[in-house]
mmCIF file of C-alpha atoms in Angstrom:
data_model
loop_
_atom_site.group_PDB
_atom_site.id
_atom_site.type_symbol
_atom_site.label_atom_id
_atom_site.label_comp_id
_atom_site.label_asym_id
_atom_site.label_seq_id
_atom_site.Cartn_x
_atom_site.Cartn_y
_atom_site.Cartn_z
ATOM 1 C CA MET A 1 3.357 -25.954 -7.867
ATOM 2 C CA GLN A 2 6.086 -26.819 -5.525
ATOM 3 C CA ASP A 3 5.763 -25.093 -1.956
ATOM 4 C CA VAL A 4 8.126 -22.577 -1.318
ATOM 5 C CA PRO A 5 8.828 -21.071 2.193
ATOM 6 C CA ARG A 6 7.539 -17.666 2.287
ATOM 7 C CA PRO A 7 8.410 -14.704 3.901
ATOM 8 C CA LYS A 8 6.546 -13.414 7.138
ATOM 9 C CA SER A 9 4.844 -10.001 6.152
ATOM 10 C CA HIS A 10 3.263 -9.469 9.472
ATOM 11 C CA ASP A 11 4.141 -9.157 12.866
ATOM 12 C CA SER A 12 0.307 -8.854 14.840
ATOM 13 C CA THR A 13 2.403 -9.701 18.668
ATOM 14 C CA ARG A 14 4.868 -6.709 18.745
ATOM 15 C CA GLY A 15 4.325 -4.663 15.750
ATOM 16 C CA THR A 16 5.679 -3.742 11.808
ATOM 17 C CA LEU A 17 9.475 -1.780 14.124
ATOM 18 C CA HIS A 18 10.033 -5.072 16.199
ATOM 19 C CA ALA A 19 10.494 -7.463 13.440
ATOM 20 C CA PHE A 20 13.881 -8.335 12.390
ATOM 21 C CA GLN A 21 15.222 -7.048 9.207
ATOM 22 C CA ARG A 22 18.268 -8.648 7.630
ATOM 23 C CA ARG A 23 21.224 -7.275 5.951
ATOM 24 C CA GLY A 24 20.030 -5.973 2.049
ATOM 25 C CA GLU A 25 16.649 -5.720 3.469
ATOM 26 C CA VAL A 26 14.063 -3.371 4.049
ATOM 27 C CA ILE A 27 11.182 -3.527 6.263
ATOM 28 C CA LYS A 28 8.539 -1.604 4.408
ATOM 29 C CA PRO A 29 5.385 -0.406 6.959
ATOM 30 C CA ALA A 30 2.475 -1.681 5.002
ATOM 31 C CA GLU A 31 1.247 2.022 5.473
ATOM 32 C CA LEU A 32 3.632 3.372 2.981
ATOM 33 C CA ILE A 33 2.861 1.064 0.334
ATOM 34 C CA GLU A 34 -0.097 1.910 -1.138
ATOM 35 C CA VAL A 35 -0.527 5.391 -0.254
ATOM 36 C CA ARG A 36 -2.242 7.843 -2.717
ATOM 37 C CA GLY A 37 -1.300 11.683 -4.274
ATOM 38 C CA GLY A 38 2.782 9.953 -4.585
ATOM 39 C CA GLU A 39 2.732 10.093 -9.057
ATOM 40 C CA LYS A 40 5.390 12.955 -8.887
ATOM 41 C CA ILE A 41 7.788 10.473 -7.104
ATOM 42 C CA THR A 42 10.161 9.010 -9.393
ATOM 43 C CA LEU A 43 11.716 6.091 -9.833
ATOM 44 C CA ALA A 44 14.987 7.248 -7.774
ATOM 45 C CA ALA A 45 13.375 9.221 -4.881
ATOM 46 C CA ARG A 46 11.461 5.647 -4.302
ATOM 47 C CA ARG A 47 14.846 3.858 -4.172
ATOM 48 C CA ILE A 48 16.465 6.728 -1.817
ATOM 49 C CA TYR A 49 13.387 6.464 0.236
ATOM 50 C CA ASN A 50 13.534 2.970 0.911
ATOM 51 C CA GLN A 51 17.109 2.946 1.293
ATOM 52 C CA LEU A 52 16.107 5.453 4.224
ATOM 53 C CA LEU A 53 13.979 4.037 5.421
ATOM 54 C CA SER A 54 16.104 0.141 6.198
ATOM 55 C CA ASN A 55 19.095 2.967 7.308
ATOM 56 C CA ALA A 56 16.171 4.441 9.949
ATOM 57 C CA PHE A 57 14.907 0.820 10.901
ATOM 58 C CA GLY A 58 14.259 -0.527 14.272
ATOM 59 C CA PRO A 59 12.066 0.532 17.211
ATOM 60 C CA GLU A 60 13.611 3.678 18.004
ATOM 61 C CA MET A 61 12.591 4.640 14.535
ATOM 62 C CA ALA A 62 8.962 6.244 15.373
ATOM 63 C CA ALA A 63 11.012 7.891 18.114
ATOM 64 C CA GLU A 64 9.986 12.033 18.742
ATOM 65 C CA GLY A 65 12.590 13.778 17.277
ATOM 66 C CA ARG A 66 14.992 11.014 16.233
ATOM 67 C CA GLU A 67 17.559 11.951 14.107
ATOM 68 C CA HIS A 68 19.047 9.448 11.439
ATOM 69 C CA ARG A 69 22.654 9.295 9.140
ATOM 70 C CA ILE A 70 23.274 7.686 5.845
ATOM 71 C CA SER A 71 26.086 8.668 3.697
ATOM 72 C CA PHE A 72 25.532 10.348 0.148
ATOM 73 C CA SER A 73 27.443 7.724 -1.871
ATOM 74 C CA GLU A 74 25.451 5.032 -0.460
ATOM 75 C CA LEU A 75 22.741 6.880 -1.922
ATOM 76 C CA ARG A 76 23.923 7.433 -5.038
ATOM 77 C CA GLY A 77 24.999 4.017 -5.899
ATOM 78 C CA ASN A 78 26.881 3.705 -9.103
ATOM 79 C CA HIS A 79 26.431 7.346 -9.615
ATOM 80 C CA THR A 80 29.324 10.253 -9.213
ATOM 81 C CA SER A 81 27.042 13.246 -8.317
ATOM 82 C CA ASN A 82 24.999 13.478 -6.312
ATOM 83 C CA ASP A 83 22.779 15.900 -8.080
ATOM 84 C CA ARG A 84 19.981 13.318 -8.708
ATOM 85 C CA VAL A 85 20.214 12.191 -4.862
ATOM 86 C CA THR A 86 19.665 16.203 -3.688
ATOM 87 C CA GLU A 87 17.048 16.555 -6.033
ATOM 88 C CA SER A 88 15.367 13.322 -4.751
ATOM 89 C CA ILE A 89 15.651 14.703 -1.032
ATOM 90 C CA LEU A 90 13.826 17.464 -1.809
ATOM 91 C CA SER A 91 10.757 16.136 -3.544
ATOM 92 C CA LEU A 92 10.146 13.123 -0.753
ATOM 93 C CA MET A 93 10.030 15.817 1.795
ATOM 94 C CA GLN A 94 7.477 18.480 -0.480
ATOM 95 C CA THR A 95 5.930 15.033 -1.134
ATOM 96 C CA VAL A 96 2.527 14.818 0.874
ATOM 97 C CA VAL A 97 0.931 11.415 0.326
ATOM 98 C CA ARG A 98 -2.759 10.243 1.145
ATOM 99 C CA VAL A 99 -1.636 7.044 3.521
ATOM 100 C CA ARG A 100 -4.927 4.757 5.012
ATOM 101 C CA MET A 101 -5.210 3.893 9.122
ATOM 102 C CA SER A 102 -5.768 0.645 10.088
ATOM 103 C CA ASP A 103 -9.209 1.603 11.096
ATOM 104 C CA GLY A 104 -10.134 2.891 7.605
ATOM 105 C CA SER A 105 -9.237 6.655 7.910
ATOM 106 C CA THR A 106 -6.867 8.455 6.177
ATOM 107 C CA ARG A 107 -4.670 11.048 6.716
ATOM 108 C CA ASN A 108 -1.988 13.181 4.460
ATOM 109 C CA VAL A 109 1.368 12.784 5.558
ATOM 110 C CA HIS A 110 4.658 14.357 4.367
ATOM 111 C CA LEU A 111 7.160 11.516 3.685
ATOM 112 C CA LEU A 112 10.118 12.629 4.980
ATOM 113 C CA GLY A 113 10.998 15.592 7.440
ATOM 114 C CA PRO A 114 13.761 17.879 8.083
ATOM 115 C CA THR A 115 17.148 17.190 7.075
ATOM 116 C CA ASP A 116 21.267 18.518 7.408
ATOM 117 C CA VAL A 117 23.951 18.191 4.933
ATOM 118 C CA GLU A 118 26.772 17.965 6.549
ATOM 119 C CA LYS A 119 29.912 18.724 3.844
ATOM 120 C CA PHE A 120 33.717 18.155 3.440
ATOM 121 C CA GLY A 121 35.372 20.875 2.053
ATOM 122 C CA PRO A 122 33.876 23.424 -0.631
ATOM 123 C CA GLY A 123 30.505 21.947 -1.893
ATOM 124 C CA ILE A 124 30.881 18.256 -1.542
ATOM 125 C CA ALA A 125 28.146 16.556 0.546
ATOM 126 C CA THR A 126 29.082 13.774 2.558
ATOM 127 C CA MET A 127 26.302 13.008 4.938
ATOM 128 C CA LEU A 128 22.975 13.472 5.288
ATOM 129 C CA THR A 129 21.073 13.463 8.667
ATOM 130 C CA TYR A 130 17.498 13.094 8.753
ATOM 131 C CA GLU A 131 14.322 12.976 10.334
ATOM 132 C CA LEU A 132 10.897 11.375 9.491
ATOM 133 C CA HIS A 133 7.797 13.824 9.737
ATOM 134 C CA PRO A 134 6.024 13.956 13.338
ATOM 135 C CA LYS A 135 3.215 13.575 11.454
ATOM 136 C CA LEU A 136 4.463 10.453 10.120
ATOM 137 C CA LEU A 137 5.443 8.678 13.361
ATOM 138 C CA PRO A 138 2.235 7.843 14.865
ATOM 139 C CA ILE A 139 1.358 5.516 11.747
ATOM 140 C CA LEU A 140 4.444 3.844 12.033
ATOM 141 C CA ARG A 141 4.145 3.234 15.823
ATOM 142 C CA ASP A 142 0.792 1.769 15.441
ATOM 143 C CA SER A 143 1.646 -0.508 12.226
ATOM 144 C CA GLN A 144 1.232 -4.361 12.561
ATOM 145 C CA ILE A 145 2.066 -5.510 8.682
ATOM 146 C CA PHE A 146 5.062 -4.353 6.490
ATOM 147 C CA ALA A 147 6.340 -6.195 3.070
ATOM 148 C CA ARG A 148 10.251 -7.427 3.450
ATOM 149 C CA LEU A 149 11.796 -5.870 0.256
ATOM 150 C CA GLU A 150 15.454 -6.890 -1.040
ATOM 151 C CA MET A 151 17.379 -4.390 -1.537
ATOM 152 C CA GLN A 152 19.305 -5.973 -5.054
ATOM 153 C CA ILE A 153 15.521 -6.564 -6.526
ATOM 154 C CA LEU A 154 14.684 -2.871 -5.245
ATOM 155 C CA HIS A 155 17.817 -1.808 -7.626
ATOM 156 C CA GLY A 156 17.003 -4.413 -10.503
ATOM 157 C CA PHE A 157 13.551 -1.784 -11.356
ATOM 158 C CA SER A 158 14.168 0.319 -14.339
ATOM 159 C CA THR A 159 10.457 1.719 -13.924
ATOM 160 C CA LYS A 160 8.860 3.198 -11.296
ATOM 161 C CA TYR A 161 5.540 0.838 -11.857
ATOM 162 C CA GLY A 162 7.472 -2.114 -11.226
ATOM 163 C CA MET A 163 9.295 -1.383 -8.219
ATOM 164 C CA ALA A 164 5.474 0.083 -6.883
ATOM 165 C CA LEU A 165 3.989 -3.319 -8.224
ATOM 166 C CA TYR A 166 7.109 -5.264 -6.045
ATOM 167 C CA GLU A 167 6.400 -3.946 -2.896
ATOM 168 C CA ILE A 168 2.249 -4.268 -3.840
ATOM 169 C CA ILE A 169 2.572 -8.042 -4.077
ATOM 170 C CA ALA A 170 5.307 -8.448 -1.279
ATOM 171 C CA LYS A 171 2.872 -6.640 0.838
ATOM 172 C CA ARG A 172 0.897 -9.998 0.615
ATOM 173 C CA ILE A 173 3.026 -12.915 -0.526
ATOM 174 C CA GLY A 174 3.159 -14.101 2.932
ATOM 175 C CA LEU A 175 -0.932 -14.247 3.893
ATOM 176 C CA LYS A 176 -1.830 -18.064 3.190
ATOM 177 C CA HIS A 177 -4.679 -18.959 1.148
ATOM 178 C CA ILE A 178 -4.901 -15.618 -0.663
ATOM 179 C CA PHE A 179 -3.089 -15.308 -4.244
ATOM 180 C CA TYR A 180 -5.228 -12.209 -5.260
ATOM 181 C CA ASN A 181 -6.524 -9.180 -4.813
ATOM 182 C CA ASP A 182 -9.444 -7.031 -6.382
ATOM 183 C CA PHE A 183 -8.568 -3.294 -7.368
ATOM 184 C CA GLU A 184 -10.803 -0.728 -8.934
ATOM 185 C CA THR A 185 -9.035 0.391 -11.393
ATOM 186 C CA GLU A 186 -7.844 4.590 -10.402
ATOM 187 C CA GLU A 187 -7.064 2.507 -7.536
ATOM 188 C CA LEU A 188 -4.458 0.859 -8.880
ATOM 189 C CA ARG A 189 -3.206 3.290 -11.021
ATOM 190 C CA ASP A 190 -2.448 5.579 -7.833
ATOM 191 C CA TYR A 191 -1.362 2.588 -5.762
ATOM 192 C CA LEU A 192 1.221 2.768 -9.524
ATOM 193 C CA GLY A 193 2.085 5.912 -9.268
ATOM 194 C CA VAL A 194 0.578 7.414 -12.333
ATOM 195 C CA PRO A 195 0.845 11.462 -13.091
ATOM 196 C CA GLU A 196 -2.587 12.162 -12.811
ATOM 197 C CA GLY A 197 -3.910 13.368 -16.751
ATOM 198 C CA LYS A 198 -1.343 10.848 -18.176
ATOM 199 C CA LEU A 199 -2.243 7.302 -19.698
ATOM 200 C CA GLY A 200 -6.176 8.013 -18.971
ATOM 201 C CA PRO A 201 -7.065 5.325 -21.504
ATOM 202 C CA PHE A 202 -7.309 1.806 -20.779
ATOM 203 C CA ALA A 203 -5.055 0.368 -23.667
ATOM 204 C CA ALA A 204 -1.787 3.169 -22.480
ATOM 205 C CA LEU A 205 -2.252 2.327 -19.449
ATOM 206 C CA ARG A 206 -2.105 -1.310 -19.565
ATOM 207 C CA ARG A 207 0.267 -0.765 -22.276
ATOM 208 C CA LYS A 208 2.648 1.860 -20.390
ATOM 209 C CA ALA A 209 2.584 0.937 -16.939
ATOM 210 C CA ILE A 210 0.453 -2.320 -15.788
ATOM 211 C CA GLU A 211 2.126 -4.922 -18.421
ATOM 212 C CA PRO A 212 5.993 -3.201 -18.354
ATOM 213 C CA ALA A 213 5.911 -3.977 -14.343
ATOM 214 C CA VAL A 214 4.321 -7.242 -14.754
ATOM 215 C CA ALA A 215 7.487 -7.759 -16.842
ATOM 216 C CA GLU A 216 9.816 -6.691 -14.974
ATOM 217 C CA VAL A 217 8.014 -8.064 -11.448
ATOM 218 C CA ASN A 218 8.181 -11.746 -12.837
ATOM 219 C CA ALA A 219 12.223 -11.229 -14.585
ATOM 220 C CA LEU A 220 13.578 -10.058 -10.655
ATOM 221 C CA ALA A 221 11.314 -11.417 -8.192
ATOM 222 C CA PRO A 222 10.939 -14.514 -6.240
ATOM 223 C CA PHE A 223 7.382 -14.310 -7.521
ATOM 224 C CA SER A 224 5.295 -14.053 -9.968
ATOM 225 C CA CYS A 225 2.173 -12.243 -11.481
ATOM 226 C CA ARG A 226 -0.647 -11.320 -13.618
ATOM 227 C CA VAL A 227 -2.917 -8.702 -13.498
ATOM 228 C CA ASP A 228 -6.711 -9.535 -15.485
ATOM 229 C CA VAL A 229 -9.907 -7.716 -15.669
ATOM 230 C CA VAL A 230 -12.755 -9.167 -13.872
ATOM 231 C CA GLU A 231 -14.870 -6.362 -14.192
ATOM 232 C CA THR A 232 -16.139 -3.336 -16.835
ATOM 233 C CA LYS A 233 -19.199 -0.925 -16.784
ATOM 234 C CA GLY A 234 -20.580 -0.386 -20.794
ATOM 235 C CA ARG A 235 -16.710 0.264 -22.503
ATOM 236 C CA LYS A 236 -14.614 0.982 -18.972
ATOM 237 C CA ILE A 237 -12.500 -1.105 -17.373
ATOM 238 C CA THR A 238 -13.590 -0.460 -13.667
ATOM 239 C CA LYS A 239 -11.844 -3.198 -11.348
ATOM 240 C CA LEU A 240 -8.417 -5.450 -12.467
ATOM 241 C CA ARG A 241 -7.440 -8.873 -10.552
ATOM 242 C CA LEU A 242 -3.776 -8.880 -9.174
ATOM 243 C CA SER A 243 -2.738 -12.341 -8.851
ATOM 244 C CA TRP A 244 0.505 -13.581 -7.680
ATOM 245 C CA TRP A 245 2.294 -16.832 -6.741
ATOM 246 C CA MET A 246 5.959 -18.236 -5.598
ATOM 247 C CA LYS A 247 8.189 -19.166 -8.482
ATOM 248 C CA THR A 248 9.229 -22.923 -8.505
ATOM 249 C CA ILE A 249 13.324 -24.131 -7.514
ATOM 250 C CA GLU A 250 13.641 -24.446 -11.580
ATOM 251 C CA GLU A 251 11.984 -21.243 -12.234
ATOM 252 C CA ARG A 252 14.344 -19.308 -9.699
ATOM 253 C CA LYS A 253 17.229 -21.300 -11.609
ATOM 254 C CA LEU A 254 16.374 -20.185 -15.247
ATOM 255 C CA GLN A 255 15.952 -16.749 -13.632
ATOM 256 C CA TRP A 256 19.072 -16.784 -12.303
ATOM 257 C CA GLU A 257 20.953 -17.715 -15.606
ATOM 258 C CA ALA A 258 18.842 -14.956 -17.610
ATOM 259 C CA GLN A 259 20.242 -12.362 -15.282
ATOM 260 C CA GLN A 260 23.529 -13.075 -15.135
ATOM 261 C CA ASP A 261 23.506 -13.798 -18.931
ATOM 262 C CA LYS A 262 22.589 -10.189 -18.974
ATOM 263 C CA GLN A 263 24.989 -9.310 -16.880
ATOM 264 C CA ARG A 264 27.837 -10.910 -18.853
ATOM 265 C CA ASP A 265 26.118 -9.392 -21.985
ATOM 266 C CA LEU A 266 26.257 -5.499 -20.854
ATOM 267 C CA PHE A 267 30.078 -6.090 -19.592
ATOM 268 C CA GLU A 268 30.534 -7.792 -22.357
ATOM 269 C CA SER A 269 28.999 -4.573 -24.763
ATOM 270 C CA GLU A 270 31.583 -1.746 -22.410
ATOM 271 C CA PRO A 271 34.078 -0.406 -24.568
ATOM 272 C CA PRO A 272 37.366 -1.698 -23.985
ATOM 273 C CA CYS A 273 39.786 0.477 -21.404
ATOM 274 C CA LEU A 274 41.832 2.548 -24.069
ATOM 275 C CA GLY A 275 45.258 3.691 -20.350
ATOM 276 C CA ILE A 276 47.681 2.205 -21.476
ATOM 277 C CA PHE A 277 49.259 1.131 -18.107
ATOM 278 C CA ASP A 278 53.472 1.780 -17.101
ATOM 279 C CA PRO A 279 54.454 -0.232 -14.144
ATOM 280 C CA SER A 280 57.736 2.130 -14.366
#
């Protein structure tokens, strides 16, 4: 395989918050990627949370009482209503996840702290002021490992499982000589955000969550991946292996062409404009 430069995924000298975040990029601390208890986080909420992290990122991100501001128009994307943004913000404020600490212990934390909405006119929300939860700040200050996520890729996902898998691999893609990671089946299920009690049989988990996630990552990301069964106990699948590799330049070219074809098909499938232009 052709050798392709890999993005750095850690900064052992100064920590995550001192990394340089490029335009259109999200630097996400590793501690916020593989969490448990986030099964209620929707695709929209996961995408918005990444935007909030990107907007707040910097050495002062973990400062006590630090407030951050972002416009609703930036968070809602192509949608004209703020309803989905508001629902996502409330969901993130209420969500408590189990985060693995650097010493191997776990901590239960809220993903988002207090928020305020600035309105322009009656009922029209324009700006969001938010804080990260105080219990989250020490985790961010101590973080040494992170993933570089591309905002354009994040907006391409249609399933939360695909976005979660992309983040899991992005956390590891910069590691040299490591090209796979084994997960307990229940562990990977939690990291993907599969709701408790859903997709119980492995066949359902594979068909509804794993395979769609792998397909989306392979279509959108600069790397490819696969998931294989590596351990069983009786008829139960107990361990899975996630493998990844960087795409070659030729594969990236074909990927770009496929994406252009998809965008062209979407444009051509839109109904024609029936408006009448009157130059007078």
